[in-house]
PDB file of C-alpha atoms in Angstrom:
ATOM      1  CA  MET A   1      13.312 -12.545 -19.686  1.00  0.00           C
ATOM      2  CA  GLU A   2      10.244 -10.649 -20.682  1.00  0.00           C
ATOM      3  CA  LYS A   3       9.458  -9.390 -24.204  1.00  0.00           C
ATOM      4  CA  ILE A   4       9.171  -5.608 -24.455  1.00  0.00           C
ATOM      5  CA  THR A   5       7.544  -3.870 -27.419  1.00  0.00           C
ATOM      6  CA  THR A   6       8.074  -0.315 -28.638  1.00  0.00           C
ATOM      7  CA  GLU A   7       6.801   1.208 -31.854  1.00  0.00           C
ATOM      8  CA  ILE A   8       6.664   4.406 -33.839  1.00  0.00           C
ATOM      9  CA  THR A   9       4.981   5.716 -36.985  1.00  0.00           C
ATOM     10  CA  LEU A  10       7.087   7.945 -39.216  1.00  0.00           C
ATOM     11  CA  ASN A  11       6.178  10.390 -41.965  1.00  0.00           C
ATOM     12  CA  ALA A  12       8.536   8.810 -44.497  1.00  0.00           C
ATOM     13  CA  GLU A  13       8.545   6.146 -47.189  1.00  0.00           C
ATOM     14  CA  LEU A  14       9.426   2.574 -46.188  1.00  0.00           C
ATOM     15  CA  GLU A  15      12.673   2.516 -48.186  1.00  0.00           C
ATOM     16  CA  GLU A  16      13.842   5.788 -46.608  1.00  0.00           C
ATOM     17  CA  VAL A  17      13.075   4.460 -43.109  1.00  0.00           C
ATOM     18  CA  TRP A  18      14.918   1.199 -43.809  1.00  0.00           C
ATOM     19  CA  ASN A  19      17.942   3.038 -45.205  1.00  0.00           C
ATOM     20  CA  GLN A  20      18.125   5.428 -42.263  1.00  0.00           C
ATOM     21  CA  TYR A  21      17.805   2.561 -39.765  1.00  0.00           C
ATOM     22  CA  THR A  22      20.596   0.523 -41.359  1.00  0.00           C
ATOM     23  CA  ASN A  23      23.079   3.088 -42.719  1.00  0.00           C
ATOM     24  CA  PRO A  24      26.025   3.561 -40.287  1.00  0.00           C
ATOM     25  CA  GLU A  25      26.303   7.302 -41.001  1.00  0.00           C
ATOM     26  CA  SER A  26      22.595   7.752 -40.247  1.00  0.00           C
ATOM     27  CA  ILE A  27      22.780   5.545 -37.137  1.00  0.00           C
ATOM     28  CA  LYS A  28      25.332   7.994 -35.695  1.00  0.00           C
ATOM     29  CA  GLY A  29      22.678  10.720 -35.988  1.00  0.00           C
ATOM     30  CA  TRP A  30      19.925   9.021 -33.990  1.00  0.00           C
ATOM     31  CA  ALA A  31      21.125   6.041 -31.882  1.00  0.00           C
ATOM     32  CA  PHE A  32      20.886   7.638 -28.441  1.00  0.00           C
ATOM     33  CA  ALA A  33      18.039   8.357 -26.047  1.00  0.00           C
ATOM     34  CA  SER A  34      18.639  11.997 -25.073  1.00  0.00           C
ATOM     35  CA  GLU A  35      20.327  15.200 -26.197  1.00  0.00           C
ATOM     36  CA  THR A  36      23.095  14.679 -23.617  1.00  0.00           C
ATOM     37  CA  TRP A  37      24.207  11.499 -25.430  1.00  0.00           C
ATOM     38  CA  GLU A  38      25.757  10.795 -28.801  1.00  0.00           C
ATOM     39  CA  CYS A  39      26.712   7.975 -31.123  1.00  0.00           C
ATOM     40  CA  PRO A  40      30.229   8.699 -32.383  1.00  0.00           C
ATOM     41  CA  TYR A  41      30.717   5.322 -34.108  1.00  0.00           C
ATOM     42  CA  ALA A  42      28.582   2.738 -35.887  1.00  0.00           C
ATOM     43  CA  GLU A  43      29.389  -0.174 -38.144  1.00  0.00           C
ATOM     44  CA  ASN A  44      26.833  -2.460 -39.713  1.00  0.00           C
ATOM     45  CA  ASP A  45      27.318  -5.691 -41.696  1.00  0.00           C
ATOM     46  CA  LEU A  46      23.620  -6.090 -42.560  1.00  0.00           C
ATOM     47  CA  ARG A  47      23.281  -9.799 -43.394  1.00  0.00           C
ATOM     48  CA  ALA A  48      22.500 -12.991 -41.486  1.00  0.00           C
ATOM     49  CA  GLY A  49      25.698 -13.731 -39.567  1.00  0.00           C
ATOM     50  CA  GLY A  50      26.895 -10.134 -39.885  1.00  0.00           C
ATOM     51  CA  ARG A  51      27.893  -8.053 -36.847  1.00  0.00           C
ATOM     52  CA  PHE A  52      26.929  -4.571 -35.778  1.00  0.00           C
ATOM     53  CA  VAL A  53      28.584  -2.173 -33.337  1.00  0.00           C
ATOM     54  CA  THR A  54      26.988   1.039 -32.147  1.00  0.00           C
ATOM     55  CA  ARG A  55      28.873   3.231 -29.666  1.00  0.00           C
ATOM     56  CA  MET A  56      26.561   5.130 -27.317  1.00  0.00           C
ATOM     57  CA  GLN A  57      28.102   7.594 -24.883  1.00  0.00           C
ATOM     58  CA  ALA A  58      27.454  10.701 -22.844  1.00  0.00           C
ATOM     59  CA  LYS A  59      28.619  13.810 -24.700  1.00  0.00           C
ATOM     60  CA  ASP A  60      30.807  14.699 -21.712  1.00  0.00           C
ATOM     61  CA  LYS A  61      32.492  11.254 -22.099  1.00  0.00           C
ATOM     62  CA  SER A  62      31.627  10.330 -18.476  1.00  0.00           C
ATOM     63  CA  PHE A  63      29.958   7.052 -19.494  1.00  0.00           C
ATOM     64  CA  GLY A  64      29.461   4.977 -22.617  1.00  0.00           C
ATOM     65  CA  PHE A  65      29.099   1.491 -24.000  1.00  0.00           C
ATOM     66  CA  ASP A  66      29.186  -0.479 -27.219  1.00  0.00           C
ATOM     67  CA  PHE A  67      25.848  -1.994 -28.247  1.00  0.00           C
ATOM     68  CA  THR A  68      26.807  -5.079 -30.262  1.00  0.00           C
ATOM     69  CA  GLY A  69      25.355  -8.234 -31.729  1.00  0.00           C
ATOM     70  CA  ILE A  70      24.943 -10.599 -34.642  1.00  0.00           C
ATOM     71  CA  TYR A  71      22.142 -10.569 -37.187  1.00  0.00           C
ATOM     72  CA  THR A  72      20.113 -13.773 -37.364  1.00  0.00           C
ATOM     73  CA  GLU A  73      17.713 -12.676 -40.118  1.00  0.00           C
ATOM     74  CA  VAL A  74      17.549  -9.791 -42.569  1.00  0.00           C
ATOM     75  CA  ASP A  75      14.468  -9.599 -44.793  1.00  0.00           C
ATOM     76  CA  HIS A  76      14.998  -6.459 -46.909  1.00  0.00           C
ATOM     77  CA  LEU A  77      12.465  -3.697 -46.190  1.00  0.00           C
ATOM     78  CA  GLN A  78      10.525  -5.967 -43.796  1.00  0.00           C
ATOM     79  CA  LYS A  79      12.395  -7.401 -40.832  1.00  0.00           C
ATOM     80  CA  ILE A  80      15.710  -7.456 -38.990  1.00  0.00           C
ATOM     81  CA  SER A  81      16.406  -9.935 -36.190  1.00  0.00           C
ATOM     82  CA  TYR A  82      19.544 -10.142 -34.093  1.00  0.00           C
ATOM     83  CA  THR A  83      21.053 -11.545 -30.944  1.00  0.00           C
ATOM     84  CA  MET A  84      22.725  -8.996 -28.701  1.00  0.00           C
ATOM     85  CA  ASP A  85      26.132  -9.933 -27.346  1.00  0.00           C
ATOM     86  CA  LYS A  86      25.547 -11.272 -23.852  1.00  0.00           C
ATOM     87  CA  ALA A  87      26.287  -9.229 -20.780  1.00  0.00           C
ATOM     88  CA  PRO A  88      28.480 -10.739 -18.038  1.00  0.00           C
ATOM     89  CA  ASP A  89      25.386 -11.560 -15.938  1.00  0.00           C
ATOM     90  CA  GLU A  90      23.544 -13.263 -18.821  1.00  0.00           C
ATOM     91  CA  GLU A  91      23.672 -16.895 -19.848  1.00  0.00           C
ATOM     92  CA  ILE A  92      22.543 -16.198 -23.407  1.00  0.00           C
ATOM     93  CA  GLY A  93      22.312 -13.155 -25.632  1.00  0.00           C
ATOM     94  CA  ARG A  94      19.006 -11.333 -25.725  1.00  0.00           C
ATOM     95  CA  GLU A  95      16.939 -11.382 -28.909  1.00  0.00           C
ATOM     96  CA  CYS A  96      15.534  -8.406 -30.810  1.00  0.00           C
ATOM     97  CA  GLU A  97      13.230  -8.190 -33.836  1.00  0.00           C
ATOM     98  CA  ILE A  98      12.457  -5.022 -35.777  1.00  0.00           C
ATOM     99  CA  THR A  99       9.637  -4.986 -38.322  1.00  0.00           C
ATOM    100  CA  PHE A 100       9.036  -2.306 -40.926  1.00  0.00           C
ATOM    101  CA  LYS A 101       5.612  -1.807 -42.515  1.00  0.00           C
ATOM    102  CA  ALA A 102       4.367   0.732 -45.052  1.00  0.00           C
ATOM    103  CA  LEU A 103       1.026   2.052 -43.815  1.00  0.00           C
ATOM    104  CA  GLY A 104       0.379   4.170 -46.864  1.00  0.00           C
ATOM    105  CA  GLU A 105       2.085   6.801 -48.944  1.00  0.00           C
ATOM    106  CA  ASN A 106       4.823   8.476 -46.891  1.00  0.00           C
ATOM    107  CA  THR A 107       3.877   6.613 -43.681  1.00  0.00           C
ATOM    108  CA  THR A 108       5.878   3.745 -42.169  1.00  0.00           C
ATOM    109  CA  GLN A 109       5.551   1.857 -38.897  1.00  0.00           C
ATOM    110  CA  VAL A 110       8.550   0.434 -37.056  1.00  0.00           C
ATOM    111  CA  VAL A 111       7.967  -2.093 -34.267  1.00  0.00           C
ATOM    112  CA  VAL A 112      10.811  -3.254 -32.015  1.00  0.00           C
ATOM    113  CA  VAL A 113      10.356  -6.329 -29.797  1.00  0.00           C
ATOM    114  CA  PHE A 114      13.273  -7.187 -27.515  1.00  0.00           C
ATOM    115  CA  ASP A 115      14.125  -9.361 -24.539  1.00  0.00           C
ATOM    116  CA  SER A 116      14.443  -7.497 -21.263  1.00  0.00           C
ATOM    117  CA  GLU A 117      17.700  -7.414 -19.322  1.00  0.00           C
ATOM    118  CA  ASN A 118      18.235  -8.062 -15.622  1.00  0.00           C
ATOM    119  CA  GLN A 119      19.663  -4.758 -14.360  1.00  0.00           C
ATOM    120  CA  ASN A 120      16.958  -2.157 -14.962  1.00  0.00           C
ATOM    121  CA  PRO A 121      13.175  -2.122 -14.416  1.00  0.00           C
ATOM    122  CA  ILE A 122      11.032  -3.086 -17.438  1.00  0.00           C
ATOM    123  CA  GLU A 123       9.449   0.385 -17.664  1.00  0.00           C
ATOM    124  CA  MET A 124      12.893   2.041 -17.708  1.00  0.00           C
ATOM    125  CA  GLN A 125      14.057  -0.270 -20.500  1.00  0.00           C
ATOM    126  CA  LYS A 126      10.900   0.376 -22.527  1.00  0.00           C
ATOM    127  CA  ALA A 127      11.209   4.146 -22.019  1.00  0.00           C
ATOM    128  CA  GLY A 128      14.852   4.111 -23.115  1.00  0.00           C
ATOM    129  CA  TRP A 129      14.205   2.148 -26.302  1.00  0.00           C
ATOM    130  CA  GLN A 130      11.115   4.280 -27.035  1.00  0.00           C
ATOM    131  CA  ALA A 131      13.201   7.452 -26.615  1.00  0.00           C
ATOM    132  CA  ILE A 132      15.675   6.121 -29.175  1.00  0.00           C
ATOM    133  CA  LEU A 133      12.780   5.416 -31.583  1.00  0.00           C
ATOM    134  CA  GLU A 134      11.474   8.960 -31.028  1.00  0.00           C
ATOM    135  CA  ASN A 135      14.956  10.284 -31.815  1.00  0.00           C
ATOM    136  CA  PHE A 136      15.015   8.060 -34.931  1.00  0.00           C
ATOM    137  CA  LYS A 137      11.665   9.517 -36.073  1.00  0.00           C
ATOM    138  CA  LYS A 138      12.900  13.073 -35.589  1.00  0.00           C
ATOM    139  CA  TYR A 139      16.123  12.303 -37.466  1.00  0.00           C
ATOM    140  CA  VAL A 140      14.421  10.551 -40.408  1.00  0.00           C
ATOM    141  CA  GLU A 141      11.817  13.264 -40.822  1.00  0.00           C
ATOM    142  CA  THR A 142      14.500  15.969 -41.009  1.00  0.00           C
ATOM    143  CA  HIS A 143      17.328  14.155 -42.874  1.00  0.00           C
ATOM    144  CA  LYS A 144      16.855  12.447 -46.206  1.00  0.00           C
ATOM    145  CA  ILE A 145      19.432  10.046 -47.607  1.00  0.00           C
ATOM    146  CA  ARG A 146      20.465  11.072 -51.088  1.00  0.00           C
ATOM    147  CA  LYS A 147      20.150   8.311 -53.631  1.00  0.00           C
TER     148      LYS A 147
END
């Protein structure tokens, strides 16, 4: 497995970015890579040992999958680490780490580092995860969570 890194800088406060990344209702608004896909379901038990489930599917229902895993570390407003549930062709679950960093007033950086999988080329995997981050940025910058 190779480590792949994607990142994005958002025009939003750190707390807003964290909340949008971890709130199941918000996740349903951004956790897909293109306009032809959707996320109709998300659940998130945000704690070490907690599980997450994110349903990603084509809007025409022709294909979809559940993206699932278990959190290994949650450091509020700073870092989330998890192990993805293993695919049938994997011996162990792949690891992912997301870091959140305030770069200044109303500017936050999100960096995602994840283990590659065996089915798709590295560049395709990176492009897919980057597209989801771009969708996340667009969502966060146009939807604010009410406190």
